[in-house]
CSV table of C-alpha atoms in Angstrom, one decimal:
chain,number,residue,atom,x,y,z
A,5,MET,CA,40.5,-71.7,-77.7
A,6,SER,CA,38.8,-75.0,-77.6
A,7,ASP,CA,39.1,-77.3,-74.5
A,8,SER,CA,41.1,-79.8,-76.5
A,9,LEU,CA,43.8,-77.2,-77.5
A,10,LYS,CA,43.8,-75.9,-73.9
A,11,ASP,CA,44.3,-79.4,-72.5
A,12,GLN,CA,47.1,-80.0,-75.0
A,13,LEU,CA,48.9,-76.8,-74.0
A,14,LEU,CA,48.5,-77.6,-70.3
A,15,GLY,CA,49.9,-81.0,-71.1
A,16,LEU,CA,53.0,-79.5,-72.6
A,17,GLY,CA,53.7,-77.5,-69.4
A,18,PHE,CA,52.0,-74.2,-70.2
A,19,LYS,CA,50.1,-72.5,-67.4
A,20,ALA,CA,46.8,-70.9,-67.7
A,21,ALA,CA,46.8,-67.1,-67.6
A,22,PRO,CA,45.7,-65.8,-64.2
A,23,LYS,CA,42.4,-64.0,-64.0
A,24,PRO,CA,42.6,-60.2,-63.4
A,25,GLU,CA,41.6,-59.3,-59.8
A,26,ARG,CA,38.7,-56.8,-59.3
A,27,THR,CA,39.6,-53.9,-57.0
A,28,GLU,CA,37.1,-51.6,-55.3
A,29,ARG,CA,37.7,-47.9,-55.3
A,30,LYS,CA,37.8,-46.6,-51.8
A,31,PRO,CA,36.1,-43.1,-51.1
A,32,GLU,CA,38.5,-40.3,-50.5
A,33,PRO,CA,38.6,-39.1,-46.9
A,34,LYS,CA,37.0,-35.7,-46.2
A,35,ARG,CA,39.3,-32.9,-45.7
A,36,GLU,CA,38.9,-31.0,-42.4
A,37,PRO,CA,39.3,-27.2,-42.6
A,38,LYS,CA,42.5,-26.0,-41.1
A,39,ARG,CA,42.1,-24.4,-37.7
A,40,GLU,CA,44.3,-21.8,-36.0
A,41,HIS,CA,45.6,-22.3,-32.5
A,42,ARG,CA,44.4,-19.7,-30.0
A,43,PRO,CA,46.1,-19.2,-26.7
A,44,SER,CA,42.8,-19.1,-24.8
A,45,GLY,CA,41.9,-22.6,-25.9
A,46,GLY,CA,39.8,-23.9,-28.7
A,47,GLU,CA,40.2,-23.6,-32.4
A,48,ARG,CA,38.5,-21.6,-35.1
A,49,PRO,CA,38.5,-22.0,-38.9
A,50,GLN,CA,41.2,-20.4,-40.8
A,51,GLY,CA,40.3,-16.9,-41.9
A,52,ALA,CA,37.5,-16.5,-39.3
A,53,LYS,CA,37.4,-13.2,-37.3
A,54,PRO,CA,37.4,-13.1,-33.5
A,55,GLY,CA,34.0,-12.7,-31.9
A,56,GLY,CA,32.1,-14.7,-34.5
A,57,GLY,CA,32.6,-12.2,-37.4
A,58,LYS,CA,32.6,-13.4,-40.9
A,59,PRO,CA,35.9,-13.8,-42.7
A,60,GLY,CA,36.9,-10.8,-44.6
A,61,ALA,CA,34.4,-8.4,-42.9
A,62,PRO,CA,35.8,-4.9,-42.2
A,63,SER,CA,36.8,-4.3,-38.6
A,64,ASP,CA,34.8,-1.6,-36.7
A,65,GLY,CA,37.4,-1.2,-33.9
A,66,ARG,CA,35.3,-3.2,-31.4
A,67,GLY,CA,36.3,-6.4,-29.8
A,68,PRO,CA,34.1,-9.0,-28.1
A,69,ARG,CA,33.4,-6.5,-25.3
A,70,GLY,CA,32.8,-3.2,-27.1
A,71,PRO,CA,35.0,-0.5,-28.5
A,72,ARG,CA,38.5,0.2,-27.2
A,73,PRO,CA,38.8,3.2,-24.8
A,74,ASP,CA,40.8,5.1,-27.4
A,75,GLN,CA,38.0,4.8,-30.0
A,76,ARG,CA,35.0,6.1,-27.8
A,77,GLY,CA,33.4,9.4,-28.8
A,78,GLY,CA,34.2,9.4,-32.5
A,79,GLY,CA,37.6,7.8,-32.1
A,80,LYS,CA,39.1,10.7,-30.1
A,81,PRO,CA,40.1,10.2,-26.5
A,82,ARG,CA,38.5,12.6,-24.0
A,83,THR,CA,40.7,15.3,-22.6
A,84,GLN,CA,41.1,16.0,-18.9
A,85,GLU,CA,39.1,19.2,-19.4
A,86,GLU,CA,36.2,17.3,-20.9
A,87,ILE,CA,36.3,14.8,-18.0
A,88,ASP,CA,36.3,17.6,-15.4
A,89,LEU,CA,33.4,19.4,-17.2
A,90,GLY,CA,31.4,16.2,-17.3
A,91,LYS,CA,31.9,15.7,-13.6
A,92,ALA,CA,30.9,19.2,-12.9
A,93,TYR,CA,27.7,18.9,-14.8
A,94,ALA,CA,26.9,15.6,-13.1
A,95,LEU,CA,27.6,17.2,-9.6
A,96,ARG,CA,25.4,20.1,-10.5
A,97,ALA,CA,22.5,17.9,-11.6
A,98,GLU,CA,22.7,15.9,-8.5
A,99,THR,CA,22.7,19.0,-6.3
A,100,GLU,CA,19.7,20.4,-8.1
A,101,LYS,CA,17.9,17.1,-7.7
A,102,ARG,CA,18.5,17.1,-4.0
A,103,GLU,CA,17.4,20.7,-3.7
A,104,ARG,CA,14.1,19.9,-5.5
A,105,ILE,CA,13.5,16.9,-3.3
A,106,ALA,CA,14.2,19.0,-0.2
A,107,ALA,CA,11.9,21.8,-1.3
A,108,GLU,CA,9.1,19.4,-2.1
A,109,GLN,CA,9.5,17.7,1.3
A,110,ALA,CA,9.5,21.1,3.0
A,111,LYS,CA,6.3,22.1,1.2
A,112,GLN,CA,4.6,18.9,2.1
A,113,GLU,CA,5.6,19.3,5.7
A,114,ALA,CA,4.3,22.9,5.9
A,115,ALA,CA,1.0,21.7,4.4
A,116,ARG,CA,0.8,19.0,7.0
A,117,VAL,CA,1.5,21.4,9.9
A,118,ARG,CA,-1.1,23.8,8.5
A,119,ARG,CA,-3.8,21.1,8.3
A,120,GLU,CA,-3.1,19.9,11.8
A,121,ALA,CA,-3.2,23.5,13.2
A,122,LYS,CA,-6.5,24.3,11.4
A,123,ALA,CA,-8.0,21.1,12.7
A,124,LYS,CA,-7.0,22.0,16.3
A,125,LEU,CA,-8.5,25.5,15.8
A,126,ASP,CA,-11.8,24.2,14.5
A,127,ALA,CA,-12.0,21.8,17.5
A,128,PHE,CA,-11.1,24.6,19.9
A,129,LEU,CA,-13.8,27.0,18.5
A,130,VAL,CA,-16.7,24.5,19.0
A,131,GLY,CA,-19.3,26.2,21.2
A,132,LYS,CA,-17.4,29.5,21.6
A,133,ALA,CA,-19.0,31.6,18.8
A,134,LEU,CA,-21.1,34.6,19.8
A,135,ASN,CA,-22.9,35.1,16.5
A,136,ASP,CA,-26.5,36.3,16.9
A,137,ALA,CA,-29.0,35.3,14.3
A,138,ALA,CA,-31.0,38.4,15.0
A,139,ALA,CA,-28.1,40.8,14.5
A,140,GLU,CA,-28.8,43.6,12.0
A,141,HIS,CA,-25.6,45.6,11.9
A,142,ALA,CA,-23.0,44.7,9.3
A,143,ARG,CA,-19.4,45.2,10.4
A,144,HIS,CA,-17.1,45.2,7.4
A,145,PHE,CA,-13.4,44.4,7.5
A,146,PRO,CA,-10.6,43.5,5.1
A,147,TYR,CA,-9.5,39.9,5.0
A,148,GLY,CA,-7.6,37.9,2.4
A,149,GLY,CA,-7.4,40.8,0.0
A,150,LYS,CA,-11.2,41.3,0.0
A,151,ILE,CA,-13.8,43.1,2.1
A,152,LYS,CA,-15.7,40.8,4.3
A,153,ARG,CA,-18.6,41.4,6.8
A,154,ILE,CA,-20.2,39.9,9.9
A,155,HIS,CA,-23.6,40.8,11.4
A,156,VAL,CA,-23.5,42.0,15.0
A,157,THR,CA,-25.9,43.6,17.5
A,158,PRO,CA,-25.3,47.3,18.6
A,159,ASP,CA,-23.6,46.1,21.8
A,160,GLN,CA,-21.4,43.6,20.0
A,161,LEU,CA,-20.4,46.3,17.5
A,162,LYS,CA,-19.3,48.6,20.4
A,163,ALA,CA,-17.4,45.7,22.0
A,164,LEU,CA,-15.8,44.7,18.7
A,165,ASN,CA,-14.6,48.2,18.0
A,166,ALA,CA,-13.2,48.4,21.5
A,167,GLY,CA,-11.1,45.3,21.0
A,168,GLU,CA,-13.2,43.2,23.5
A,169,LEU,CA,-14.4,40.9,20.7
A,170,GLY,CA,-12.8,39.6,17.5
A,171,VAL,CA,-13.5,37.7,14.4
A,172,VAL,CA,-12.1,34.3,13.4
A,173,GLN,CA,-12.5,32.5,10.1
A,174,SER,CA,-13.4,28.8,10.5
A,175,ASN,CA,-14.6,26.5,7.7
A,176,GLY,CA,-15.8,29.4,5.5
A,177,ARG,CA,-17.7,31.1,8.4
A,178,TYR,CA,-16.7,34.2,10.3
A,179,LEU,CA,-17.2,33.7,14.0
A,180,LEU,CA,-17.5,36.4,16.7
A,181,VAL,CA,-15.5,35.5,19.7
A,182,THR,CA,-14.1,37.1,22.9
A,183,ALA,CA,-10.7,38.6,23.0
A,184,ALA,CA,-9.4,35.7,25.1
A,185,VAL,CA,-10.6,33.1,22.6
A,186,LEU,CA,-9.2,35.3,19.8
A,187,ALA,CA,-5.8,35.2,21.4
A,188,GLU,CA,-5.9,31.4,21.7
A,189,ALA,CA,-7.0,31.1,18.1
A,190,LYS,CA,-4.1,33.3,17.0
A,191,ALA,CA,-1.7,31.1,18.8
A,192,LEU,CA,-3.1,27.9,17.2
A,193,PHE,CA,-3.5,29.3,13.6
A,194,PRO,CA,-2.7,32.9,13.0
A,195,ASP,CA,-4.0,33.0,9.5
A,196,ALA,CA,-7.5,32.4,10.8
A,197,VAL,CA,-7.7,35.7,12.6
A,198,ALA,CA,-9.9,37.8,10.4
A,199,LEU,CA,-10.5,40.9,12.6
A,200,GLU,CA,-8.6,42.0,15.7
A,201,VAL,CA,-9.0,45.6,16.8
A,202,ASP,CA,-6.3,47.2,18.8
A,203,PRO,CA,-7.9,49.3,21.5
A,204,ASN,CA,-4.8,51.5,21.7
A,205,ALA,CA,-4.9,52.4,18.1
A,206,PRO,CA,-5.4,56.1,17.2
A,207,PRO,CA,-9.0,57.1,16.3
A,208,GLY,CA,-9.7,56.9,12.6
A,209,SER,CA,-7.3,54.1,11.9
A,210,ASP,CA,-10.2,51.7,11.1
A,211,GLU,CA,-12.7,53.4,8.8
A,212,TYR,CA,-15.2,50.7,9.3
A,213,ALA,CA,-15.2,51.0,13.1
A,214,ASP,CA,-17.5,54.1,13.1
A,215,PRO,CA,-21.1,53.0,13.9
A,216,GLN,CA,-22.3,55.8,11.7
A,217,TYR,CA,-20.4,54.3,8.7
A,218,GLN,CA,-22.6,51.7,7.2
A,219,VAL,CA,-21.9,50.1,3.9
A,220,PRO,CA,-25.0,49.2,1.8
A,221,ASP,CA,-25.6,45.4,1.7
A,222,ASP,CA,-26.1,45.6,-2.1
A,223,LEU,CA,-22.7,47.2,-2.7
A,224,VAL,CA,-20.4,45.0,-4.8
A,225,TRP,CA,-16.8,45.2,-3.5
């Protein structure tokens, strides 16, 4: 419509049509997931499993702190007989452990006592050996499951067979000592006594005591 016609209509009392208002579309608010109320405090999304599990995941019978007592051992509760048997096995294992420890400690103690006794014997025998470098007679005797020998003079051989002398093993050597020293050595470390002749023994009890009985040096025992 032209301005003249518009002015004429306005002059007759007509009002101009109001302009349509522009409205802006507001964004819809985000919907929060529904949460279930838990007695211990806090909320979790609807459908979520306790302990952080995924919704819909199958339950394995375990809560946040492990399986229930009635589901241990394949889901069957332990009988009183099984409990008693388990306690008996545990007690037996503990007893055997204590016995092994005690046996090992006793073994170590025996070894310590043996070392100390041998050291005392070696110190006691210093300067008491009567071995003669010029001795020619070999006196054989059994010791440690084998036949050993020591070289003596004719007089030493007689004294040895009479029980007036004896033989002591010390640091791999066989030492000829007096009967008194032999007695002291026996008190300190009995295992070191290699030859001790009993003067009251019946004749013939020691086949190696006869001076006429000489074993060849090249004989392998």
